[in-house]
Amino acid sequence: DIKMTQSPSSLSASVGDRVTITCRASQGISTYLNWYQQKPGKAPKLLIYATSNLHTGVPSRFSGSGSGADFALTINSLQPEDFATYYCQQSSTTAWTFGQGTKVEIK
Amino acid sequence: QVQLVQSGAEVKKPGASVKVSCKASGYTFSTYTIHWVRQAPGQRLEWMGWINAGDGVTQYSQKFQDRVTITRDTSASTAYMQLSGLRSGDTAVYYCAREVGFTFGRFDFWGQGTLVTVSS
């Protein structure tokens, strides 16, 4: 299976900050990379699919980039509702895998 | 509106099996693939497998290959995940999720999650 590694595992930031989370695949996955947001006790929510496409209803302060094996999720002007855990997930093969998650906490 | 509603929490003893259901509504069940993902307490999301709700074809993670069975009942618009040989490490919230996107697959709708606790 393809291993997905996110960094950092956690970070502290303030409202209004710009935050970047990276995700690295153990092999090339083209642009088959999705990002999800999860809040405690809730199911994940899709933010970005195919590396850089915003899911319906997701604010434009979220953006994604990358290709091959290296990807990034950027949140411009962090809002109070953005404090959550973020996961990358690859769909390049028929066996999908997730990163370990990045927890974004309030500084 | 699309909804995936899962069955309620379960408590099982080690060695037992559990079967979790996921009832879909708001769309044509047989035209999408349903995946199962689990999350142990404080851990990452872990993909378990999927079923094509139309033809019933399945694929499982190598980790669960020998213990998991995913099925569906198209007449009930429901998918099922059965995990056997339960151990304490299987204590987790189990989610079903709908896959969308023919080329770039992703999960657009999720069930609410089902907590499975394995304890003697």
Tab-separated table of C-alpha atoms in Angstrom:
chain	number	residue	atom	x	y	z
A	1	ASP	CA	0.000	0.000	0.000
A	2	ILE	CA	1.064	3.584	-0.598
A	3	LYS	CA	2.138	5.298	2.611
A	4	MET	CA	1.107	8.916	3.162
A	5	THR	CA	3.135	11.053	5.550
A	6	GLN	CA	1.950	14.452	6.739
A	7	SER	CA	3.916	17.184	8.429
A	8	PRO	CA	3.745	18.612	10.899
A	9	SER	CA	1.692	16.283	13.104
A	10	SER	CA	0.382	19.317	14.927
A	11	LEU	CA	0.751	23.063	14.859
A	12	SER	CA	-0.393	26.091	16.811
A	13	ALA	CA	-1.598	29.143	14.969
A	14	SER	CA	-3.599	32.304	15.517
A	15	VAL	CA	-6.741	33.535	13.822
A	16	GLY	CA	-5.682	35.301	10.639
A	17	ASP	CA	-2.498	33.279	10.142
A	18	ARG	CA	-1.584	31.487	6.948
A	19	VAL	CA	-1.052	27.775	7.534
A	20	THR	CA	0.504	25.160	5.264
A	21	ILE	CA	0.343	21.402	5.784
A	22	THR	CA	2.354	19.048	3.627
A	23	CYS	CA	1.715	15.477	2.557
A	24	ARG	CA	4.202	13.118	0.964
A	25	ALA	CA	3.379	9.848	-0.772
A	26	SER	CA	5.727	6.864	-0.726
A	27	GLN	CA	5.426	6.719	-4.514
A	28	GLY	CA	4.108	8.959	-7.239
A	29	ILE	CA	0.333	9.383	-7.239
A	30	SER	CA	-0.042	11.999	-9.983
A	31	THR	CA	-2.737	14.344	-8.644
A	32	TYR	CA	-4.912	11.688	-6.970
A	33	LEU	CA	-4.829	13.469	-3.643
A	34	ASN	CA	-7.707	14.618	-1.463
A	35	TRP	CA	-7.882	16.626	1.764
A	36	TYR	CA	-10.409	16.262	4.583
A	37	GLN	CA	-11.164	18.213	7.736
A	38	GLN	CA	-12.295	16.440	10.870
A	39	LYS	CA	-13.583	17.920	14.099
A	40	PRO	CA	-13.800	15.957	17.364
A	41	GLY	CA	-16.597	13.414	17.393
A	42	LYS	CA	-17.575	14.117	13.801
A	43	ALA	CA	-17.078	12.411	10.466
A	44	PRO	CA	-14.475	13.925	8.141
A	45	LYS	CA	-15.540	16.462	5.550
A	46	LEU	CA	-14.116	16.743	2.046
A	47	LEU	CA	-12.252	19.990	1.421
A	48	ILE	CA	-10.201	19.496	-1.734
A	49	TYR	CA	-10.096	16.758	-4.335
A	50	ALA	CA	-7.704	15.947	-7.175
A	51	THR	CA	-5.019	18.037	-5.446
A	52	SER	CA	-6.422	21.491	-6.076
A	53	ASN	CA	-10.181	21.389	-6.664
A	54	LEU	CA	-12.355	22.927	-3.982
A	55	HIS	CA	-15.320	20.802	-2.950
A	56	THR	CA	-18.738	22.426	-3.122
A	57	GLY	CA	-19.282	24.958	-0.377
A	58	VAL	CA	-15.691	25.023	0.872
A	59	PRO	CA	-14.384	28.561	1.493
A	60	SER	CA	-11.831	29.912	-0.939
A	61	ARG	CA	-9.273	30.453	1.829
A	62	PHE	CA	-8.511	26.732	1.430
A	63	SER	CA	-6.254	25.759	-1.446
A	64	GLY	CA	-4.233	22.747	-2.516
A	65	SER	CA	-1.183	22.204	-4.676
A	66	GLY	CA	1.370	19.629	-5.736
A	67	SER	CA	1.795	16.604	-7.955
A	68	GLY	CA	3.711	13.354	-8.053
A	69	ALA	CA	4.592	12.654	-4.435
A	70	ASP	CA	4.536	16.055	-2.705
A	71	PHE	CA	1.415	18.012	-1.869
A	72	ALA	CA	0.310	20.893	0.292
A	73	LEU	CA	-2.854	22.257	1.838
A	74	THR	CA	-2.842	25.988	2.568
A	75	ILE	CA	-5.341	27.866	4.692
A	76	ASN	CA	-5.183	31.609	4.173
A	77	SER	CA	-6.381	33.758	7.058
A	78	LEU	CA	-7.214	31.020	9.524
A	79	GLN	CA	-10.705	31.314	11.004
A	80	PRO	CA	-11.959	30.032	14.392
A	81	GLU	CA	-13.931	27.251	12.688
A	82	ASP	CA	-10.760	25.961	10.974
A	83	PHE	CA	-9.248	24.559	14.152
A	84	ALA	CA	-9.483	20.850	13.453
A	85	THR	CA	-7.479	17.874	12.229
A	86	TYR	CA	-6.659	17.619	8.541
A	87	TYR	CA	-6.005	14.424	6.611
A	88	CYS	CA	-4.638	13.808	3.149
A	89	GLN	CA	-5.801	10.703	1.273
A	90	GLN	CA	-4.658	9.141	-1.977
A	91	SER	CA	-6.916	7.467	-4.522
A	92	SER	CA	-4.224	6.574	-7.043
A	93	THR	CA	-4.601	2.838	-6.505
A	94	THR	CA	-7.636	0.716	-5.658
A	95	ALA	CA	-6.354	0.531	-2.056
A	96	TRP	CA	-6.829	4.014	-0.671
A	97	THR	CA	-4.735	5.317	2.218
A	98	PHE	CA	-4.709	8.312	4.568
A	99	GLY	CA	-2.001	10.386	6.140
A	100	GLN	CA	-1.663	10.370	9.915
A	101	GLY	CA	-3.345	13.737	10.289
A	102	THR	CA	-2.296	17.263	11.249
A	103	LYS	CA	-3.988	18.877	14.211
A	104	VAL	CA	-4.342	22.646	13.937
A	105	GLU	CA	-4.685	24.182	17.389
A	106	ILE	CA	-5.250	27.682	18.666
A	107	LYS	CA	-2.131	29.512	19.795
B	1	GLN	CA	-30.518	15.089	0.230
B	2	VAL	CA	-27.889	12.388	0.392
B	3	GLN	CA	-27.692	10.599	3.724
B	4	LEU	CA	-25.805	7.601	5.036
B	5	VAL	CA	-27.228	6.368	8.316
B	6	GLN	CA	-25.327	3.737	10.239
B	7	SER	CA	-26.429	1.259	12.855
B	8	GLY	CA	-25.865	1.860	16.537
B	9	ALA	CA	-22.946	1.261	18.858
B	10	GLU	CA	-21.860	-2.290	19.600
B	11	VAL	CA	-19.991	-3.946	22.444
B	12	LYS	CA	-18.370	-7.255	21.591
B	13	LYS	CA	-16.120	-9.761	23.294
B	14	PRO	CA	-12.730	-10.725	21.865
B	15	GLY	CA	-13.051	-13.333	19.156
B	16	ALA	CA	-16.599	-12.325	18.236
B	17	SER	CA	-17.809	-10.752	14.998
B	18	VAL	CA	-19.618	-7.491	14.376
B	19	LYS	CA	-21.772	-6.392	11.460
B	20	VAL	CA	-22.355	-2.689	10.890
B	21	SER	CA	-24.943	-1.395	8.455
B	22	CYS	CA	-25.029	1.768	6.361
B	23	LYS	CA	-28.394	2.768	4.879
B	24	ALA	CA	-28.259	5.176	1.962
B	25	SER	CA	-30.955	7.606	0.890
B	26	GLY	CA	-31.306	10.581	-1.406
B	27	TYR	CA	-29.576	9.005	-4.400
B	28	THR	CA	-29.568	5.845	-6.522
B	29	PHE	CA	-27.706	3.412	-4.297
B	30	SER	CA	-26.512	1.063	-7.035
B	31	THR	CA	-24.678	3.755	-8.995
B	32	TYR	CA	-22.013	4.471	-6.373
B	33	THR	CA	-19.280	2.678	-4.467
B	34	ILE	CA	-19.363	2.573	-0.675
B	35	HIS	CA	-16.168	2.454	1.357
B	36	TRP	CA	-15.544	1.608	4.998
B	37	VAL	CA	-13.040	3.559	7.072
B	38	ARG	CA	-12.269	3.149	10.746
B	39	GLN	CA	-10.670	5.345	13.382
B	40	ALA	CA	-9.300	4.001	16.634
B	41	PRO	CA	-9.318	6.432	19.576
B	42	GLY	CA	-6.851	9.245	18.875
B	43	GLN	CA	-5.613	7.545	15.731
B	44	ARG	CA	-5.620	8.220	12.024
B	45	LEU	CA	-8.342	7.291	9.580
B	46	GLU	CA	-7.769	3.776	8.261
B	47	TRP	CA	-9.250	2.576	4.978
B	48	MET	CA	-10.723	-0.930	5.148
B	49	GLY	CA	-12.297	-1.639	1.793
B	50	TRP	CA	-15.058	-0.881	-0.680
B	51	ILE	CA	-17.986	-2.392	-2.485
B	52	ASN	CA	-19.401	-1.409	-5.842
B	53	ALA	CA	-23.055	-1.217	-4.902
B	54	GLY	CA	-24.077	-2.008	-8.474
B	55	ASP	CA	-22.244	-5.265	-9.202
B	56	GLY	CA	-21.128	-6.182	-5.689
B	57	VAL	CA	-17.416	-6.256	-6.523
B	58	THR	CA	-15.275	-5.671	-3.454
B	59	GLN	CA	-11.711	-4.747	-2.607
B	60	TYR	CA	-10.163	-4.963	0.830
B	61	SER	CA	-7.116	-3.538	2.520
B	62	GLN	CA	-4.424	-6.178	2.901
B	63	LYS	CA	-4.509	-5.519	6.635
B	64	PHE	CA	-8.114	-6.694	6.927
B	65	GLN	CA	-8.300	-9.076	3.984
B	66	ASP	CA	-8.725	-12.189	6.128
B	67	ARG	CA	-11.263	-10.765	8.580
B	68	VAL	CA	-13.519	-8.288	6.786
B	69	THR	CA	-16.496	-8.894	4.511
B	70	ILE	CA	-18.373	-6.059	2.843
B	71	THR	CA	-21.761	-6.792	1.314
B	72	ARG	CA	-24.794	-4.888	0.122
B	73	ASP	CA	-28.528	-5.298	-0.250
B	74	THR	CA	-29.650	-3.165	-3.174
B	75	SER	CA	-33.341	-3.661	-2.336
B	76	ALA	CA	-32.673	-2.019	1.043
B	77	SER	CA	-30.093	0.499	-0.229
B	78	THR	CA	-27.831	-0.731	2.525
B	79	ALA	CA	-24.193	-1.702	2.736
B	80	TYR	CA	-22.746	-3.885	5.475
B	81	MET	CA	-19.309	-4.382	6.968
B	82	GLN	CA	-18.619	-7.501	8.973
B	83	LEU	CA	-15.387	-7.851	10.928
B	84	SER	CA	-14.542	-11.172	12.525
B	85	GLY	CA	-11.985	-12.306	15.068
B	86	LEU	CA	-12.353	-9.090	17.029
B	87	ARG	CA	-9.567	-7.999	19.360
B	88	SER	CA	-9.098	-4.992	21.594
B	89	GLY	CA	-7.250	-3.160	18.828
B	90	ASP	CA	-10.423	-3.203	16.753
B	91	THR	CA	-12.101	-0.812	19.173
B	92	ALA	CA	-12.834	2.129	16.907
B	93	VAL	CA	-15.437	4.251	15.212
B	94	TYR	CA	-16.371	2.682	11.879
B	95	TYR	CA	-17.551	4.946	9.080
B	96	CYS	CA	-19.116	4.258	5.718
B	97	ALA	CA	-18.515	6.809	2.996
B	98	ARG	CA	-19.726	7.307	-0.548
B	99	GLU	CA	-17.184	7.545	-3.312
B	100	VAL	CA	-17.804	10.092	-6.045
B	101	GLY	CA	-15.778	10.918	-9.106
B	102	PHE	CA	-15.118	8.447	-11.906
B	103	THR	CA	-11.498	9.463	-12.369
B	104	PHE	CA	-10.519	11.277	-9.192
B	105	GLY	CA	-12.282	9.337	-6.487
B	106	ARG	CA	-13.048	10.947	-3.166
B	107	PHE	CA	-15.542	10.659	-0.299
B	108	ASP	CA	-18.283	13.254	-0.579
B	109	PHE	CA	-20.705	11.916	2.040
B	110	TRP	CA	-20.031	10.023	5.245
B	111	GLY	CA	-22.142	8.141	7.726
B	112	GLN	CA	-22.280	9.364	11.297
B	113	GLY	CA	-19.985	6.597	12.519
B	114	THR	CA	-20.569	3.495	14.630
B	115	LEU	CA	-18.537	2.898	17.777
B	116	VAL	CA	-17.481	-0.716	18.179
B	117	THR	CA	-15.983	-1.554	21.549
B	118	VAL	CA	-14.170	-4.833	22.026
B	119	SER	CA	-13.826	-5.772	25.648
B	120	SER	CA	-13.896	-8.891	27.758
